[in-house]
């Protein structure tokens, strides 16, 4: 009796009806909404890799100040990371000495997509006072620069302003 | 053989202001290099070159300065490195920039020249064109079993300077540590050449961002000595105010870095607040947070802001209490102090040979402070006490930093309270001459040498204390364990840019 029941059940088709395929339009709309929400919630964070291409150390002092309790960079979702592989932003200071050019380019190449480059300080923008030296070029020229922050050195406030603008652009998918 | 100091003094004198120079023939220079092996005195502070001669700056045991020069014959001069290890780095740079060869030297590896410039020996009379020639630093590979090497940089750490560090380890004990620098070489001496002293001051001020006032000051002293220019008293007082504020900022930063490295987070955070208050004060008073380009040959670029004096005195008052709290916090935390004890111990012989300056030198028992000797105004009328030395390690260094903070606060306050009235600058003359200038930077003695020709810079050199501190740091890194290395690096905190020129 039991074996008959088992056999019947084996031959019978399931009671549950087949599920209709996902509707392409709704799927696309949902995906877009999810993307937007996650971007809003998770996109407000940028990992920054700093590269000193031979500056005097002035810009670096102001970057260190950003990490202090006064500016408290991490509350904005900005953090300095050790490896360019973990970074969204390559933050370049210094006039890009010939001796540091290859290092900077390698760090850029190691970064995953999407990536941003920020040139901080007059040196990184166009060589600053060191323009025309036999030992350096005119700032960051061999990798694409997305944002420049002027000053010699720029104040921590100016640097923060620039980075927050970038954060906003990144979060709103600009 | 005569004692080395007496041997130098017996030589023919030449005009260099304010310390006359002794001119040695190539043979006499060689004899001097042999005589130096016998004795640790005089100490070598700097070694540099011109297209046809080589210069050295010595200081004898009484603190007297002995500038020496000698002609370069057939592109070579006798090396001083067998007798003075500090000369090794200078000799490598002289070869890279001027192309002169140090005969009998201890290291011939390039340093600044990585083979990326369009020419070799860029400061020589006729630099040779060069294309696509690589000059990689060769590191001796470990041959023993169980010995391994690891490399850091030029891009490493969080916000870090461009430098390469090669460490050789046996298990977890360091056998050797070697720095390879030059990544920050900007060609500052070539950029200064042919410019008016005030224009060239922008480069001197950018040798090292955290010692920008001190470098600009030493450079201004050299130019003013060469031209025989008198600086107005108000400028002298304000320059010293800036130099002391720079020292306060550096020491606060330095204590913060040591605390961060030793994982004493609350002290690191605590240093950030007064430091930022100070920067806000200097920005209001002098128009620049780091006071860059404020000191120029002849005086100051601009006077202090109308309410700058009151602002800075208020800042100093606010800092006083905060710094006292930080000191109390540091010295009441036994775990923190225990972590610092024994870090950076070195043999007395090496310390004597490298003659470190500044708070590092004073931690190792040196009495060197250029504000005291040779001294320069306004410190001749102010008392600069030497800090008490407790131990020649990171713990002793921390105490010295706090003692110097108190001294600098006191000096800055006294100078601000009695600020003389009057001009802030004297015009420079378009004459010729040579000058040697000094300033006590937060990290030690900075020496600038300039030769002016018709009011223009014909040649110059800047000797940062880093030249003597980097080799000392290499030795200190090997003295401890792998875990001590970050603390050693944090304490020495040498400038890369200032020695990379």
PDB file of N, CA and C in Angstrom, chain B residues 115-178:
ATOM      1  N   UNK B 115      69.775  57.970 -12.649  1.00  0.00           N
ATOM      2  CA  UNK B 115      69.856  57.760 -14.097  1.00  0.00           C
ATOM      3  C   UNK B 115      68.664  58.305 -14.856  1.00  0.00           C
ATOM      4  N   UNK B 116      67.853  59.160 -14.225  1.00  0.00           N
ATOM      5  CA  UNK B 116      66.651  59.653 -14.902  1.00  0.00           C
ATOM      6  C   UNK B 116      66.816  61.074 -15.453  1.00  0.00           C
ATOM      7  N   UNK B 117      67.929  61.731 -15.112  1.00  0.00           N
ATOM      8  CA  UNK B 117      68.102  63.110 -15.600  1.00  0.00           C
ATOM      9  C   UNK B 117      68.665  63.083 -17.010  1.00  0.00           C
ATOM     10  N   UNK B 118      68.511  64.202 -17.712  1.00  0.00           N
ATOM     11  CA  UNK B 118      68.997  64.271 -19.094  1.00  0.00           C
ATOM     12  C   UNK B 118      70.510  64.411 -19.162  1.00  0.00           C
ATOM     13  N   UNK B 119      71.131  64.692 -18.006  1.00  0.00           N
ATOM     14  CA  UNK B 119      72.586  64.851 -18.009  1.00  0.00           C
ATOM     15  C   UNK B 119      73.194  64.255 -16.754  1.00  0.00           C
ATOM     16  N   UNK B 120      74.513  63.980 -16.830  1.00  0.00           N
ATOM     17  CA  UNK B 120      75.231  63.515 -15.646  1.00  0.00           C
ATOM     18  C   UNK B 120      75.940  64.718 -15.034  1.00  0.00           C
ATOM     19  N   UNK B 121      76.202  64.677 -13.741  1.00  0.00           N
ATOM     20  CA  UNK B 121      76.884  65.751 -13.007  1.00  0.00           C
ATOM     21  C   UNK B 121      76.329  67.124 -13.375  1.00  0.00           C
ATOM     22  N   UNK B 122      75.057  67.383 -13.084  1.00  0.00           N
ATOM     23  CA  UNK B 122      74.400  68.614 -13.549  1.00  0.00           C
ATOM     24  C   UNK B 122      75.012  69.917 -13.034  1.00  0.00           C
ATOM     25  N   UNK B 123      75.788  69.872 -11.939  1.00  0.00           N
ATOM     26  CA  UNK B 123      76.367  71.112 -11.434  1.00  0.00           C
ATOM     27  C   UNK B 123      77.820  71.303 -11.893  1.00  0.00           C
ATOM     28  N   UNK B 124      78.324  70.378 -12.702  1.00  0.00           N
ATOM     29  CA  UNK B 124      79.690  70.542 -13.199  1.00  0.00           C
ATOM     30  C   UNK B 124      79.691  71.610 -14.295  1.00  0.00           C
ATOM     31  N   UNK B 125      80.894  72.004 -14.743  1.00  0.00           N
ATOM     32  CA  UNK B 125      80.987  73.068 -15.748  1.00  0.00           C
ATOM     33  C   UNK B 125      80.313  72.648 -17.048  1.00  0.00           C
ATOM     34  N   UNK B 126      80.575  71.422 -17.493  1.00  0.00           N
ATOM     35  CA  UNK B 126      79.960  70.931 -18.737  1.00  0.00           C
ATOM     36  C   UNK B 126      79.285  69.589 -18.490  1.00  0.00           C
ATOM     37  N   UNK B 127      78.039  69.643 -18.059  1.00  0.00           N
ATOM     38  CA  UNK B 127      77.345  68.368 -17.803  1.00  0.00           C
ATOM     39  C   UNK B 127      77.217  67.549 -19.083  1.00  0.00           C
ATOM     40  N   UNK B 128      77.473  66.263 -18.989  1.00  0.00           N
ATOM     41  CA  UNK B 128      77.407  65.379 -20.171  1.00  0.00           C
ATOM     42  C   UNK B 128      75.973  64.914 -20.384  1.00  0.00           C
ATOM     43  N   UNK B 129      75.527  64.968 -21.644  1.00  0.00           N
ATOM     44  CA  UNK B 129      74.174  64.506 -21.964  1.00  0.00           C
ATOM     45  C   UNK B 129      74.101  62.998 -21.772  1.00  0.00           C
ATOM     46  N   UNK B 130      72.919  62.526 -21.398  1.00  0.00           N
ATOM     47  CA  UNK B 130      72.775  61.106 -21.136  1.00  0.00           C
ATOM     48  C   UNK B 130      71.338  60.715 -21.447  1.00  0.00           C
ATOM     49  N   UNK B 131      71.178  59.614 -22.122  1.00  0.00           N
ATOM     50  CA  UNK B 131      69.824  59.169 -22.448  1.00  0.00           C
ATOM     51  C   UNK B 131      69.637  57.705 -22.051  1.00  0.00           C
ATOM     52  N   UNK B 132      68.581  57.443 -21.336  1.00  0.00           N
ATOM     53  CA  UNK B 132      68.154  56.073 -21.075  1.00  0.00           C
ATOM     54  C   UNK B 132      69.128  55.200 -20.324  1.00  0.00           C
ATOM     55  N   UNK B 133      69.944  55.791 -19.489  1.00  0.00           N
ATOM     56  CA  UNK B 133      70.915  54.979 -18.748  1.00  0.00           C
ATOM     57  C   UNK B 133      70.395  54.786 -17.329  1.00  0.00           C
ATOM     58  N   UNK B 134      70.200  53.561 -16.933  1.00  0.00           N
ATOM     59  CA  UNK B 134      69.666  53.299 -15.590  1.00  0.00           C
ATOM     60  C   UNK B 134      70.816  53.189 -14.601  1.00  0.00           C
ATOM     61  N   UNK B 135      70.620  53.766 -13.432  1.00  0.00           N
ATOM     62  CA  UNK B 135      71.650  53.666 -12.399  1.00  0.00           C
ATOM     63  C   UNK B 135      71.016  53.093 -11.134  1.00  0.00           C
ATOM     64  N   UNK B 136      70.587  51.833 -11.176  1.00  0.00           N
ATOM     65  CA  UNK B 136      69.925  51.311  -9.976  1.00  0.00           C
ATOM     66  C   UNK B 136      70.933  51.085  -8.851  1.00  0.00           C
ATOM     67  N   UNK B 137      70.492  51.328  -7.639  1.00  0.00           N
ATOM     68  CA  UNK B 137      71.322  51.080  -6.472  1.00  0.00           C
ATOM     69  C   UNK B 137      71.480  49.574  -6.314  1.00  0.00           C
ATOM     70  N   UNK B 138      72.705  49.143  -6.130  1.00  0.00           N
ATOM     71  CA  UNK B 138      72.908  47.708  -5.935  1.00  0.00           C
ATOM     72  C   UNK B 138      73.017  47.416  -4.447  1.00  0.00           C
ATOM     73  N   UNK B 139      72.177  46.520  -3.978  1.00  0.00           N
ATOM     74  CA  UNK B 139      72.221  46.123  -2.574  1.00  0.00           C
ATOM     75  C   UNK B 139      72.897  44.753  -2.507  1.00  0.00           C
ATOM     76  N   UNK B 140      73.812  44.617  -1.560  1.00  0.00           N
ATOM     77  CA  UNK B 140      74.479  43.330  -1.400  1.00  0.00           C
ATOM     78  C   UNK B 140      73.440  42.292  -0.980  1.00  0.00           C
ATOM     79  N   UNK B 141      73.313  41.208  -1.757  1.00  0.00           N
ATOM     80  CA  UNK B 141      72.333  40.174  -1.418  1.00  0.00           C
ATOM     81  C   UNK B 141      72.894  39.316  -0.300  1.00  0.00           C
ATOM     82  N   UNK B 142      72.058  38.909   0.645  1.00  0.00           N
ATOM     83  CA  UNK B 142      72.554  38.079   1.739  1.00  0.00           C
ATOM     84  C   UNK B 142      72.967  36.706   1.215  1.00  0.00           C
ATOM     85  N   UNK B 143      74.112  36.225   1.666  1.00  0.00           N
ATOM     86  CA  UNK B 143      74.595  34.930   1.166  1.00  0.00           C
ATOM     87  C   UNK B 143      74.375  33.818   2.183  1.00  0.00           C
ATOM     88  N   UNK B 144      74.303  34.197   3.460  1.00  0.00           N
ATOM     89  CA  UNK B 144      74.129  33.168   4.483  1.00  0.00           C
ATOM     90  C   UNK B 144      72.739  32.552   4.412  1.00  0.00           C
ATOM     91  N   UNK B 145      72.629  31.380   4.975  1.00  0.00           N
ATOM     92  CA  UNK B 145      71.320  30.755   5.102  1.00  0.00           C
ATOM     93  C   UNK B 145      70.554  31.449   6.235  1.00  0.00           C
ATOM     94  N   UNK B 146      69.246  31.406   6.197  1.00  0.00           N
ATOM     95  CA  UNK B 146      68.377  31.996   7.220  1.00  0.00           C
ATOM     96  C   UNK B 146      68.410  33.522   7.225  1.00  0.00           C
ATOM     97  N   UNK B 147      69.134  34.105   6.278  1.00  0.00           N
ATOM     98  CA  UNK B 147      69.170  35.562   6.230  1.00  0.00           C
ATOM     99  C   UNK B 147      68.292  36.022   5.078  1.00  0.00           C
ATOM    100  N   UNK B 148      67.415  36.941   5.347  1.00  0.00           N
ATOM    101  CA  UNK B 148      66.552  37.436   4.277  1.00  0.00           C
ATOM    102  C   UNK B 148      66.498  38.953   4.295  1.00  0.00           C
ATOM    103  N   UNK B 149      66.041  39.503   3.175  1.00  0.00           N
ATOM    104  CA  UNK B 149      66.029  40.944   3.015  1.00  0.00           C
ATOM    105  C   UNK B 149      64.620  41.388   2.680  1.00  0.00           C
ATOM    106  N   UNK B 150      64.209  42.511   3.184  1.00  0.00           N
ATOM    107  CA  UNK B 150      62.974  43.062   2.651  1.00  0.00           C
ATOM    108  C   UNK B 150      63.107  44.547   2.363  1.00  0.00           C
ATOM    109  N   UNK B 151      62.296  44.979   1.398  1.00  0.00           N
ATOM    110  CA  UNK B 151      62.435  46.336   0.875  1.00  0.00           C
ATOM    111  C   UNK B 151      61.161  47.113   1.138  1.00  0.00           C
ATOM    112  N   UNK B 152      61.299  48.364   1.509  1.00  0.00           N
ATOM    113  CA  UNK B 152      60.151  49.244   1.728  1.00  0.00           C
ATOM    114  C   UNK B 152      60.345  50.500   0.883  1.00  0.00           C
ATOM    115  N   UNK B 153      59.282  50.953   0.244  1.00  0.00           N
ATOM    116  CA  UNK B 153      59.346  52.223  -0.450  1.00  0.00           C
ATOM    117  C   UNK B 153      59.846  52.121  -1.862  1.00  0.00           C
ATOM    118  N   UNK B 154      59.878  53.206  -2.620  1.00  0.00           N
ATOM    119  CA  UNK B 154      59.714  54.600  -2.196  1.00  0.00           C
ATOM    120  C   UNK B 154      58.283  55.014  -1.818  1.00  0.00           C
ATOM    121  N   UNK B 155      57.283  54.154  -2.113  1.00  0.00           N
ATOM    122  CA  UNK B 155      55.932  54.491  -1.659  1.00  0.00           C
ATOM    123  C   UNK B 155      55.552  53.477  -0.596  1.00  0.00           C
ATOM    124  N   UNK B 156      55.449  53.923   0.652  1.00  0.00           N
ATOM    125  CA  UNK B 156      55.071  52.987   1.705  1.00  0.00           C
ATOM    126  C   UNK B 156      54.436  53.762   2.836  1.00  0.00           C
ATOM    127  N   UNK B 157      53.834  53.056   3.768  1.00  0.00           N
ATOM    128  CA  UNK B 157      53.201  53.705   4.911  1.00  0.00           C
ATOM    129  C   UNK B 157      51.979  54.486   4.502  1.00  0.00           C
ATOM    130  N   UNK B 158      51.435  55.272   5.414  1.00  0.00           N
ATOM    131  CA  UNK B 158      50.231  56.058   5.133  1.00  0.00           C
ATOM    132  C   UNK B 158      50.555  57.332   4.388  1.00  0.00           C
ATOM    133  N   UNK B 159      50.947  58.368   5.133  1.00  0.00           N
ATOM    134  CA  UNK B 159      51.385  59.616   4.514  1.00  0.00           C
ATOM    135  C   UNK B 159      52.887  59.648   4.748  1.00  0.00           C
ATOM    136  N   UNK B 160      53.639  59.221   3.745  1.00  0.00           N
ATOM    137  CA  UNK B 160      55.057  58.995   4.002  1.00  0.00           C
ATOM    138  C   UNK B 160      55.924  59.692   2.976  1.00  0.00           C
ATOM    139  N   UNK B 161      57.206  59.864   3.368  1.00  0.00           N
ATOM    140  CA  UNK B 161      58.176  60.498   2.485  1.00  0.00           C
ATOM    141  C   UNK B 161      58.670  59.498   1.465  1.00  0.00           C
ATOM    142  N   UNK B 162      59.126  59.973   0.300  1.00  0.00           N
ATOM    143  CA  UNK B 162      59.642  59.038  -0.694  1.00  0.00           C
ATOM    144  C   UNK B 162      61.063  58.591  -0.356  1.00  0.00           C
ATOM    145  N   UNK B 163      61.194  57.389   0.123  1.00  0.00           N
ATOM    146  CA  UNK B 163      62.520  56.842   0.396  1.00  0.00           C
ATOM    147  C   UNK B 163      62.439  55.325   0.317  1.00  0.00           C
ATOM    148  N   UNK B 164      63.586  54.723   0.099  1.00  0.00           N
ATOM    149  CA  UNK B 164      63.641  53.275   0.028  1.00  0.00           C
ATOM    150  C   UNK B 164      64.462  52.775   1.208  1.00  0.00           C
ATOM    151  N   UNK B 165      63.946  51.780   1.902  1.00  0.00           N
ATOM    152  CA  UNK B 165      64.668  51.211   3.041  1.00  0.00           C
ATOM    153  C   UNK B 165      64.822  49.720   2.806  1.00  0.00           C
ATOM    154  N   UNK B 166      66.082  49.240   2.878  1.00  0.00           N
ATOM    155  CA  UNK B 166      66.362  47.823   2.676  1.00  0.00           C
ATOM    156  C   UNK B 166      66.841  47.255   4.007  1.00  0.00           C
ATOM    157  N   UNK B 167      66.119  46.287   4.511  1.00  0.00           N
ATOM    158  CA  UNK B 167      66.468  45.726   5.811  1.00  0.00           C
ATOM    159  C   UNK B 167      66.876  44.263   5.646  1.00  0.00           C
ATOM    160  N   UNK B 168      68.012  43.902   6.194  1.00  0.00           N
ATOM    161  CA  UNK B 168      68.478  42.518   6.174  1.00  0.00           C
ATOM    162  C   UNK B 168      68.243  41.919   7.555  1.00  0.00           C
ATOM    163  N   UNK B 169      67.547  40.783   7.587  1.00  0.00           N
ATOM    164  CA  UNK B 169      67.169  40.179   8.864  1.00  0.00           C
ATOM    165  C   UNK B 169      67.748  38.781   9.006  1.00  0.00           C
ATOM    166  N   UNK B 170      68.068  38.411  10.240  1.00  0.00           N
ATOM    167  CA  UNK B 170      68.382  37.025  10.557  1.00  0.00           C
ATOM    168  C   UNK B 170      67.328  36.603  11.564  1.00  0.00           C
ATOM    169  N   UNK B 171      66.385  35.756  11.133  1.00  0.00           N
ATOM    170  CA  UNK B 171      65.230  35.493  11.979  1.00  0.00           C
ATOM    171  C   UNK B 171      64.505  36.805  12.204  1.00  0.00           C
ATOM    172  N   UNK B 172      64.329  37.194  13.468  1.00  0.00           N
ATOM    173  CA  UNK B 172      63.707  38.497  13.683  1.00  0.00           C
ATOM    174  C   UNK B 172      64.677  39.536  14.238  1.00  0.00           C
ATOM    175  N   UNK B 173      65.995  39.280  14.098  1.00  0.00           N
ATOM    176  CA  UNK B 173      66.924  40.339  14.503  1.00  0.00           C
ATOM    177  C   UNK B 173      67.532  41.013  13.273  1.00  0.00           C
ATOM    178  N   UNK B 174      67.469  42.329  13.217  1.00  0.00           N
ATOM    179  CA  UNK B 174      67.995  43.045  12.067  1.00  0.00           C
ATOM    180  C   UNK B 174      69.522  42.976  12.011  1.00  0.00           C
ATOM    181  N   UNK B 175      70.046  42.675  10.833  1.00  0.00           N
ATOM    182  CA  UNK B 175      71.502  42.637  10.652  1.00  0.00           C
ATOM    183  C   UNK B 175      72.000  43.928  10.027  1.00  0.00           C
ATOM    184  N   UNK B 176      71.209  44.496   9.133  1.00  0.00           N
ATOM    185  CA  UNK B 176      71.631  45.720   8.458  1.00  0.00           C
ATOM    186  C   UNK B 176      70.413  46.486   7.982  1.00  0.00           C
ATOM    187  N   UNK B 177      70.540  47.796   7.961  1.00  0.00           N
ATOM    188  CA  UNK B 177      69.476  48.638   7.419  1.00  0.00           C
ATOM    189  C   UNK B 177      70.139  49.684   6.548  1.00  0.00           C
ATOM    190  N   UNK B 178      69.601  49.863   5.357  1.00  0.00           N
ATOM    191  CA  UNK B 178      70.215  50.824   4.455  1.00  0.00           C
ATOM    192  C   UNK B 178      69.152  51.660   3.774  1.00  0.00           C
TER     193      UNK B 178
END
